[in-house]
XYZ file of C-alpha atoms in Angstrom:
124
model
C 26.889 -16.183 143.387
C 28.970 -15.092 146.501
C 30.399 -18.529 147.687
C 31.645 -16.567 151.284
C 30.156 -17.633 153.823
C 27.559 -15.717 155.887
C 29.302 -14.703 158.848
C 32.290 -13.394 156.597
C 29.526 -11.350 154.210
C 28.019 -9.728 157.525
C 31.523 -8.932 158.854
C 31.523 -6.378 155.707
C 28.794 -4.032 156.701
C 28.469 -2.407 159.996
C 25.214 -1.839 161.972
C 22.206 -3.495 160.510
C 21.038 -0.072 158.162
C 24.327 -1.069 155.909
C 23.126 -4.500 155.571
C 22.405 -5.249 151.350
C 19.307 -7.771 152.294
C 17.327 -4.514 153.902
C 17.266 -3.182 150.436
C 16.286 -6.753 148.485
C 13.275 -7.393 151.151
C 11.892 -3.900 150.576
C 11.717 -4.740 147.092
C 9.459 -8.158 147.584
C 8.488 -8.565 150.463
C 4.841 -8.287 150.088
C 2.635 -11.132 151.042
C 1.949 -11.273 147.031
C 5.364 -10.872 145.052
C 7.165 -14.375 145.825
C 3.708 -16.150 144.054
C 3.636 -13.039 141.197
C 7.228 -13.931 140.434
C 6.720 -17.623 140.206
C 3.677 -17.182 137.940
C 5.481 -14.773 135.749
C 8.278 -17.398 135.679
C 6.390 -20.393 134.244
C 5.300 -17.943 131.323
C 6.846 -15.638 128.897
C 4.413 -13.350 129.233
C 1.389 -13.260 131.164
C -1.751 -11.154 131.005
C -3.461 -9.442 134.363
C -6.380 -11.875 134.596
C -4.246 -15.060 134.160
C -2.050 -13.741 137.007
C -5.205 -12.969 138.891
C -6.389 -16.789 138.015
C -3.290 -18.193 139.102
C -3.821 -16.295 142.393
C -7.362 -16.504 143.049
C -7.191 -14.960 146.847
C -5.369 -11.527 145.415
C -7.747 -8.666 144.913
C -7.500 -7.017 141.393
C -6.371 -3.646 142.973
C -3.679 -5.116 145.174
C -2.321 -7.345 142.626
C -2.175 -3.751 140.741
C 0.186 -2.377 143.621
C 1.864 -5.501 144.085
C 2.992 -5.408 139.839
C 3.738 -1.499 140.084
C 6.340 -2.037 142.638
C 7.654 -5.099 141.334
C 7.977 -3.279 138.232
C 9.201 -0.419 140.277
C 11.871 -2.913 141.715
C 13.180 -3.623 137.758
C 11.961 -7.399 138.809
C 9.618 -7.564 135.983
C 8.444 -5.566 133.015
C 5.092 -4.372 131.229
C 3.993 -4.316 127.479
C 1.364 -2.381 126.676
C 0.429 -3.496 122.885
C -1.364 -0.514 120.796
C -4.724 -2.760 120.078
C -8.402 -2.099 120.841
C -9.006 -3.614 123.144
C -5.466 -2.732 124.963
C -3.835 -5.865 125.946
C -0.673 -5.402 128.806
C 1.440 -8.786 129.342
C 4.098 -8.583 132.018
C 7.156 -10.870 132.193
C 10.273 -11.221 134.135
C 13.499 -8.794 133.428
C 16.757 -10.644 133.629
C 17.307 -9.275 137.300
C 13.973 -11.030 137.858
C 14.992 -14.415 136.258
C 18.466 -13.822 138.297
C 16.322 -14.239 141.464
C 14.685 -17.398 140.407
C 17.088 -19.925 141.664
C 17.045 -18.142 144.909
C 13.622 -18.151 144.913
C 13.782 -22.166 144.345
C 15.987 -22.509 147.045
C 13.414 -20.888 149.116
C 10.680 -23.262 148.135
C 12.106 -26.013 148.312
C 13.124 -25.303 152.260
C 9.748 -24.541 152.485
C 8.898 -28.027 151.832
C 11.417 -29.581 153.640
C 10.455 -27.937 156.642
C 6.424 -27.617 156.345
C 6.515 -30.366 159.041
C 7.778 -27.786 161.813
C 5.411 -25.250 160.823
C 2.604 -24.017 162.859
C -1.026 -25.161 161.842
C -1.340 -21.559 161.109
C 1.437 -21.454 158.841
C 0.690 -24.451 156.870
C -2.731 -22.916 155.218
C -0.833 -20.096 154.190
């Protein structure tokens, strides 16, 4: 990972269109794809319904959309096994497992700082 600091890493790309994070939020930023990747993560593989268990307030069709473009995004990849009845297991790609320590990160701030959230925030 980059050790620069942030200010020096901004100081590379002018105007804010330039900036690399534009392109890595447009790849996950959907209210889903954080929780999709850190379901896929505890698993190897993992089947549509036990994603959908996992995330019981995601409707089937947007968890659809939400594994397309994360798919889409090379974040995680889908098996489709030749068997009646067809079984698809999706699992993380290795740029997918690169993000998970990031991801982590993320969490654990999340934590650490639940106090200052809104009440709002918190049942999210």
């Amino acid at each position: 990972m980059n050790s620069l600091p942030l200010k020096e890493n901004l100081k590379k790309y002018t105007g804010i269109d330039a900036c690399p994070i534009r392109n890595i939020i447009s790849r996950f930023s959907g209210k889903w794809s954080m929780l999709i990747l850190c379901v896929l993560a505890e698993n190897e593989a993992t089947r549509f319904n036990e994603i959908g268990k996992a995330i019981p307030d995601i409707s089937p069709k947007v968890l659809t959309e939400t594994l397309k473009n994360l798919e889409a995004a090379g974040l995680l990849s889908r098996r489709l096994y030749a068997e009646v009845p067809p079984r698809v297991e999706y699992s993380l790609t290795d740029l997918g497992k690169s993000l998970m320590p990031l991801l982590g990160a993320l969490i654990e701030w999340a934590i650490e700082n639940r106090h200052s959230m809104s009440p709002e925030e918190k049942e999210i």
